[in-house]
Tab-separated table of C-alpha atoms in Angstrom:
chain	number	residue	atom	x	y	z
A	1	LEU	CA	68.656	-53.983	132.689
A	2	SER	CA	65.720	-56.505	133.345
A	3	LEU	CA	67.315	-56.977	136.821
A	4	SER	CA	67.708	-53.281	137.524
A	5	ILE	CA	66.268	-51.561	140.549
A	6	ARG	CA	63.350	-49.568	139.513
A	7	ALA	CA	61.686	-46.619	141.458
A	8	CYS	CA	58.046	-45.137	141.409
A	9	VAL	CA	58.313	-41.379	142.023
A	10	LEU	CA	55.553	-39.822	144.156
A	11	VAL	CA	54.725	-36.511	142.553
A	12	GLU	CA	53.854	-35.021	145.927
A	13	SER	CA	55.180	-31.505	145.168
A	14	LEU	CA	53.855	-28.669	142.850
A	15	THR	CA	57.051	-28.055	141.123
A	16	LEU	CA	57.795	-31.755	140.398
A	17	ALA	CA	53.910	-31.803	138.627
A	18	PHE	CA	55.785	-29.308	136.322
A	19	GLU	CA	58.818	-31.704	135.840
A	20	ALA	CA	56.846	-34.915	135.523
A	21	GLU	CA	58.309	-35.697	132.275
A	22	GLU	CA	61.889	-34.608	133.107
A	23	THR	CA	61.653	-37.089	135.914
A	24	LEU	CA	60.851	-39.953	133.732
A	25	PHE	CA	63.519	-38.873	131.579
A	26	ALA	CA	66.169	-38.794	134.464
A	27	LEU	CA	65.313	-42.386	135.640
A	28	ARG	CA	64.609	-43.683	131.991
A	29	ASN	CA	65.126	-47.572	132.489
A	30	HIS	CA	65.035	-47.321	136.135
A	31	SER	CA	61.662	-45.710	136.169
A	32	ALA	CA	58.466	-47.678	137.485
A	33	GLY	CA	56.282	-44.855	136.900
A	34	LEU	CA	54.699	-42.064	138.690
A	35	ASN	CA	52.266	-41.922	141.587
A	36	CYS	CA	49.733	-39.236	142.668
A	37	GLY	CA	50.002	-38.039	146.189
A	38	LEU	CA	47.266	-36.132	147.287
A	39	TRP	CA	48.113	-34.516	150.712
A	40	ASP	CA	51.687	-33.640	150.301
A	41	TYR	CA	51.083	-32.339	146.972
A	42	ALA	CA	48.315	-30.253	148.344
A	43	ALA	CA	50.714	-29.145	151.364
A	44	SER	CA	53.098	-28.205	148.738
A	45	PHE	CA	50.935	-25.544	147.395
A	46	ILE	CA	50.961	-23.758	150.856
A	47	ALA	CA	54.903	-24.444	151.264
A	48	ARG	CA	55.340	-22.721	147.842
A	49	LEU	CA	52.499	-20.201	147.767
A	50	GLY	CA	51.106	-19.749	151.305
A	51	ALA	CA	53.083	-16.531	152.271
A	52	ARG	CA	50.945	-14.836	149.602
A	53	LYS	CA	47.154	-14.182	150.774
A	54	ASP	CA	45.996	-14.443	147.128
A	55	TRP	CA	46.856	-17.962	147.049
A	56	LEU	CA	44.996	-18.857	150.644
A	57	PHE	CA	44.586	-22.504	150.399
A	58	PRO	CA	40.883	-23.745	150.826
A	59	ASP	CA	39.766	-25.839	154.023
A	60	ARG	CA	41.169	-29.048	153.276
A	61	ASN	CA	38.351	-30.858	155.243
A	62	ARG	CA	35.678	-29.730	152.959
A	63	TYR	CA	37.021	-28.504	149.535
A	64	VAL	CA	40.087	-30.620	148.778
A	65	SER	CA	39.482	-33.993	146.992
A	66	MET	CA	40.437	-35.528	143.521
A	67	GLU	CA	37.141	-34.198	142.166
A	68	GLN	CA	38.223	-30.516	142.252
A	69	SER	CA	39.615	-29.277	139.003
A	70	PHE	CA	43.288	-28.593	140.031
A	71	LEU	CA	43.549	-32.076	141.454
A	72	ALA	CA	41.805	-33.933	138.616
A	73	SER	CA	44.055	-32.068	136.106
A	74	TYR	CA	47.142	-33.046	138.365
A	75	ARG	CA	45.910	-36.831	137.925
A	76	ARG	CA	45.388	-36.576	134.440
A	77	LEU	CA	48.728	-35.021	133.978
A	78	VAL	CA	50.622	-37.758	135.669
A	79	VAL	CA	48.782	-40.454	133.565
A	80	GLU	CA	49.099	-38.541	130.269
A	81	THR	CA	52.896	-38.241	130.809
A	82	CYS	CA	53.509	-41.628	131.906
A	83	HIS	CA	51.561	-43.423	129.143
A	84	ARG	CA	52.920	-41.006	126.638
A	85	ARG	CA	56.510	-42.197	127.676
A	86	GLY	CA	55.576	-45.868	128.220
A	87	ALA	CA	55.424	-46.023	131.926
A	88	THR	CA	52.672	-46.889	134.466
A	89	ALA	CA	50.724	-44.294	136.409
A	90	THR	CA	49.363	-44.999	139.735
A	91	GLY	CA	46.535	-43.285	141.828
A	92	GLY	CA	46.484	-42.176	145.433
A	93	MET	CA	46.139	-44.360	148.546
A	94	VAL	CA	42.631	-45.536	150.072
A	95	ALA	CA	43.276	-44.120	153.919
A	96	GLN	CA	40.021	-45.474	155.355
A	97	LEU	CA	40.051	-48.433	157.392
A	98	LEU	CA	37.563	-51.483	157.355
A	99	GLU	CA	36.712	-51.273	160.918
A	100	GLY	CA	33.461	-50.871	162.945
A	101	THR	CA	29.828	-52.050	161.983
A	102	GLU	CA	29.297	-54.038	158.840
A	103	GLU	CA	27.417	-51.210	157.454
A	104	ARG	CA	30.269	-48.759	158.033
A	105	LYS	CA	32.805	-51.456	156.301
A	106	GLN	CA	30.119	-51.463	153.372
A	107	ALA	CA	30.420	-47.683	153.142
A	108	VAL	CA	34.100	-47.658	153.156
A	109	LEU	CA	34.379	-50.393	150.564
A	110	SER	CA	31.800	-48.525	148.206
A	111	ALA	CA	33.654	-45.140	148.733
A	112	ALA	CA	36.914	-46.798	147.951
A	113	LEU	CA	35.668	-48.730	144.850
A	114	SER	CA	33.960	-45.518	143.425
A	115	ALA	CA	37.222	-43.508	143.871
A	116	LYS	CA	39.245	-46.240	142.136
A	117	ARG	CA	36.771	-46.438	139.295
A	118	ALA	CA	37.299	-43.059	138.407
A	119	GLU	CA	41.194	-43.416	138.682
A	120	ALA	CA	40.810	-46.208	136.281
A	121	ALA	CA	38.345	-44.318	134.054
A	122	VAL	CA	40.841	-41.641	133.579
A	123	GLY	CA	43.527	-44.357	132.767
A	124	ALA	CA	45.334	-45.259	135.953
A	125	ASP	CA	47.156	-48.481	135.912
A	126	GLY	CA	46.802	-49.056	139.780
A	127	GLY	CA	46.244	-47.638	143.166
A	128	LEU	CA	47.312	-47.898	146.615
A	129	VAL	CA	45.514	-48.996	149.815
A	130	TYR	CA	46.296	-49.144	153.616
A	131	ASP	CA	43.669	-51.616	154.750
A	132	ILE	CA	44.953	-54.898	153.120
A	133	GLY	CA	41.360	-55.989	153.147
A	134	LEU	CA	40.704	-53.630	150.370
A	135	ALA	CA	43.702	-54.979	148.296
A	136	GLY	CA	41.614	-57.544	146.386
A	137	PRO	CA	38.528	-55.478	145.547
A	138	VAL	CA	40.632	-52.626	144.329
A	139	ARG	CA	42.826	-54.991	142.302
A	140	ALA	CA	39.470	-56.306	140.655
A	141	VAL	CA	38.533	-52.632	139.704
A	142	PHE	CA	41.672	-52.188	137.627
A	143	SER	CA	41.656	-55.670	136.015
A	144	ASP	CA	37.986	-54.863	134.829
A	145	ALA	CA	39.262	-51.698	133.240
A	146	PHE	CA	42.094	-53.238	131.475
A	147	ALA	CA	41.933	-55.176	127.991
A	148	PRO	CA	41.733	-58.887	128.307
A	149	GLY	CA	44.778	-60.192	129.393
A	150	ALA	CA	46.485	-56.840	129.991
A	151	VAL	CA	48.084	-55.929	133.293
A	152	ASN	CA	47.928	-51.958	132.802
A	153	GLN	CA	46.460	-49.634	130.339
A	154	ILE	CA	49.636	-48.061	129.019
A	155	GLU	CA	48.301	-48.131	125.422
A	156	ARG	CA	45.571	-45.731	126.478
A	157	THR	CA	46.657	-42.148	125.566
A	158	LEU	CA	44.804	-38.886	126.721
A	159	GLU	CA	43.588	-36.499	123.913
A	160	GLU	CA	44.293	-33.334	125.639
A	161	ARG	CA	47.542	-32.091	127.202
A	162	VAL	CA	47.183	-30.454	130.806
A	163	THR	CA	47.918	-26.865	130.929
A	164	ALA	CA	49.548	-24.694	133.686
A	165	PRO	CA	46.480	-22.891	134.371
A	166	GLU	CA	44.640	-26.077	134.990
A	167	LEU	CA	47.107	-27.239	137.563
A	168	LEU	CA	46.715	-23.924	139.542
A	169	ASN	CA	42.946	-23.689	139.450
A	170	VAL	CA	42.835	-23.708	143.022
A	171	PRO	CA	39.098	-22.983	144.431
A	172	ARG	CA	39.050	-19.544	146.180
A	173	VAL	CA	37.712	-19.909	149.602
A	174	GLU	CA	38.637	-17.291	152.314
A	175	THR	CA	37.064	-18.708	155.358
A	176	THR	CA	37.406	-21.707	157.641
A	177	THR	CA	35.343	-23.217	160.635
A	178	LEU	CA	36.484	-24.185	164.022
A	179	SER	CA	35.478	-27.657	163.606
A	180	SER	CA	38.133	-27.885	160.540
A	181	LEU	CA	40.948	-26.040	162.838
A	182	THR	CA	40.214	-28.715	165.652
A	183	LYS	CA	40.580	-31.470	163.168
A	184	ASN	CA	43.998	-30.066	161.748
A	185	ALA	CA	45.255	-29.619	165.226
A	186	ARG	CA	44.387	-33.209	166.586
A	187	VAL	CA	46.095	-34.581	163.178
A	188	GLY	CA	49.137	-32.766	163.965
A	189	VAL	CA	49.477	-33.094	167.362
A	190	LYS	CA	48.632	-36.814	167.357
A	191	PHE	CA	51.217	-37.263	164.743
A	192	ILE	CA	53.797	-35.954	166.884
A	193	GLU	CA	52.674	-37.708	169.683
A	194	ALA	CA	52.978	-41.070	167.646
A	195	TRP	CA	56.400	-40.152	166.112
A	196	LEU	CA	57.851	-39.638	169.496
A	197	CYS	CA	56.347	-42.947	170.648
A	198	GLY	CA	58.112	-44.673	167.673
A	199	ARG	CA	55.162	-44.793	165.133
A	200	GLY	CA	54.954	-43.208	161.859
A	201	HIS	CA	51.271	-43.347	161.469
A	202	PHE	CA	47.849	-43.659	163.697
A	203	GLY	CA	44.106	-44.253	163.193
A	204	LEU	CA	41.627	-41.278	163.609
A	205	ASP	CA	37.794	-41.805	163.212
A	206	GLY	CA	38.303	-44.493	160.853
A	207	THR	CA	41.076	-43.234	158.711
A	208	VAL	CA	44.985	-43.668	158.995
A	209	GLU	CA	46.764	-40.444	159.379
A	210	ASP	CA	50.452	-40.157	158.503
A	211	SER	CA	53.304	-37.538	157.875
A	212	ALA	CA	51.282	-36.519	154.608
A	213	THR	CA	48.404	-35.654	156.375
A	214	ALA	CA	50.307	-34.113	159.309
A	215	GLU	CA	51.912	-31.809	156.784
A	216	ILE	CA	48.769	-30.522	155.146
A	217	SER	CA	47.224	-29.918	158.589
A	218	ARG	CA	50.254	-27.996	160.065
A	219	THR	CA	50.741	-26.032	156.903
A	220	GLN	CA	47.197	-25.220	156.792
A	221	ILE	CA	47.284	-24.061	160.477
A	222	TRP	CA	50.202	-22.012	159.628
A	223	GLN	CA	48.783	-20.114	156.702
A	224	GLN	CA	45.303	-19.634	158.537
A	225	ILE	CA	47.235	-18.041	161.548
A	226	ARG	CA	49.427	-15.964	159.180
A	227	HIS	CA	46.883	-14.329	157.033
A	228	ALA	CA	44.225	-14.330	160.153
A	229	VAL	CA	41.686	-16.326	158.256
A	230	PRO	CA	38.208	-15.832	159.636
A	231	LEU	CA	35.890	-18.608	161.173
A	232	GLU	CA	32.667	-18.913	159.563
A	233	GLU	CA	30.455	-19.521	163.020
A	234	GLU	CA	28.027	-16.838	163.721
A	235	ASP	CA	29.353	-15.724	167.054
A	236	GLU	CA	32.591	-14.672	165.777
A	237	GLU	CA	34.095	-13.069	168.817
A	238	GLU	CA	33.459	-15.849	170.959
A	239	ILE	CA	34.687	-18.310	168.330
A	240	GLN	CA	37.846	-16.466	167.800
A	241	GLN	CA	38.477	-16.290	171.494
A	242	ARG	CA	38.137	-20.002	171.596
A	243	GLY	CA	39.893	-20.645	168.179
A	244	GLY	CA	43.199	-19.526	170.002
A	245	GLN	CA	42.790	-22.326	172.767
A	246	VAL	CA	42.170	-25.202	170.218
A	247	LEU	CA	45.714	-26.262	170.187
A	248	LEU	CA	46.095	-26.334	173.783
A	249	GLU	CA	42.943	-28.242	174.126
A	250	VAL	CA	44.162	-30.792	171.629
A	251	ILE	CA	47.487	-31.081	173.249
A	252	GLY	CA	45.770	-31.720	176.793
A	253	GLU	CA	43.659	-34.550	174.918
A	254	VAL	CA	46.705	-36.198	173.723
A	255	TRP	CA	48.555	-35.723	176.869
A	256	ARG	CA	45.888	-37.414	179.119
A	257	GLY	CA	45.105	-40.201	176.633
A	258	ALA	CA	48.747	-41.499	176.413
A	259	GLY	CA	48.683	-43.186	179.607
A	260	GLY	CA	51.808	-44.722	180.861
A	261	ARG	CA	53.801	-43.892	177.729
A	262	ARG	CA	52.154	-40.199	177.812
A	263	LEU	CA	54.556	-37.048	176.649
A	264	GLU	CA	55.741	-34.364	178.563
A	265	LYS	CA	53.078	-31.789	177.688
A	266	THR	CA	55.492	-28.826	177.508
A	267	VAL	CA	57.474	-30.784	174.845
A	268	CYS	CA	54.432	-31.534	172.634
A	269	ALA	CA	53.240	-28.020	173.117
A	270	GLN	CA	56.739	-26.641	172.035
A	271	LEU	CA	56.807	-28.782	168.811
A	272	VAL	CA	53.431	-27.989	167.768
A	273	ARG	CA	53.888	-24.205	168.244
A	274	ARG	CA	57.105	-24.404	166.384
A	275	VAL	CA	55.578	-25.919	163.033
A	276	VAL	CA	52.556	-23.735	163.139
A	277	THR	CA	53.855	-20.307	164.103
A	278	ALA	CA	57.097	-20.132	162.284
A	279	VAL	CA	58.022	-17.074	160.120
A	280	VAL	CA	59.461	-18.959	157.344
A	281	LEU	CA	57.644	-22.313	156.090
A	282	ARG	CA	59.573	-24.790	154.300
A	283	GLU	CA	58.417	-28.023	152.462
A	284	SER	CA	58.259	-31.133	154.706
A	285	GLN	CA	61.462	-33.402	155.049
A	286	GLN	CA	59.279	-36.348	156.249
A	287	GLY	CA	59.683	-36.209	159.978
A	288	GLY	CA	62.222	-33.574	159.606
A	289	GLY	CA	59.740	-31.452	162.093
A	290	LEU	CA	60.781	-33.195	165.013
A	291	SER	CA	64.694	-33.796	165.163
A	292	LYS	CA	65.452	-31.278	162.285
A	293	PRO	CA	62.569	-28.922	162.303
A	294	SER	CA	60.767	-28.546	158.640
A	295	VAL	CA	59.980	-24.777	159.681
A	296	SER	CA	62.440	-22.306	161.295
A	297	ARG	CA	62.531	-18.740	162.421
């Protein structure tokens, strides 16, 4: 079996978190461990529970990070399950780009290393980066956490098992902001624009965005529309009226900025409207929202 193909499974859905051990068993000698995937996992909460207003998912731009209890428990579950079964566990991806001024690059590097130190401290055996310039520093963080000469810390096991209530302990926040709605709309629209131009990812405000961030963006907008989530801004009536135009404004921005390869505005508008206003929300099929919509009426 030394030459067998092995696969690392990304635990990117809520139900899979509850079946992590079964997943390792199913793969057995073909397993290369499990990985934490933040944004697809977060979107899965909405896909599974979003039709219920009592499961309103918090504003992802302000309240969703690995420091939150439910996501920290998810990471601990992946590590604990893998190590108990002799498999490696890897943390999420650093999506920030090393670009801009030296000051900004140092800020990105510092934040990335801090996040990876937290993963290594929990017991993770490695992590992912998008910008290749971060690979060396991140590798060094994990190497420093391992025992001398070791290439992982599988021998380290966690004392306490993660419980189901801990995985479901999502912050209860019942409002959002116009800036957050705008950010989600920008990510969703620009991903569609990139996809139709033959690209599976794009850079936005110093961060790489892809199908995972587009998925949490579109599902969050879908849930906020469905449950008429209020905006926090003071002039509520004016903001609510403008809030309804946010998607059209973003679509116009993408259309104007696409230059010679610009999309037909109506095509982009129809696709965005389809994925955020559908009656039924299904979990992502990685790009299926385009040629085969991942939501339907």
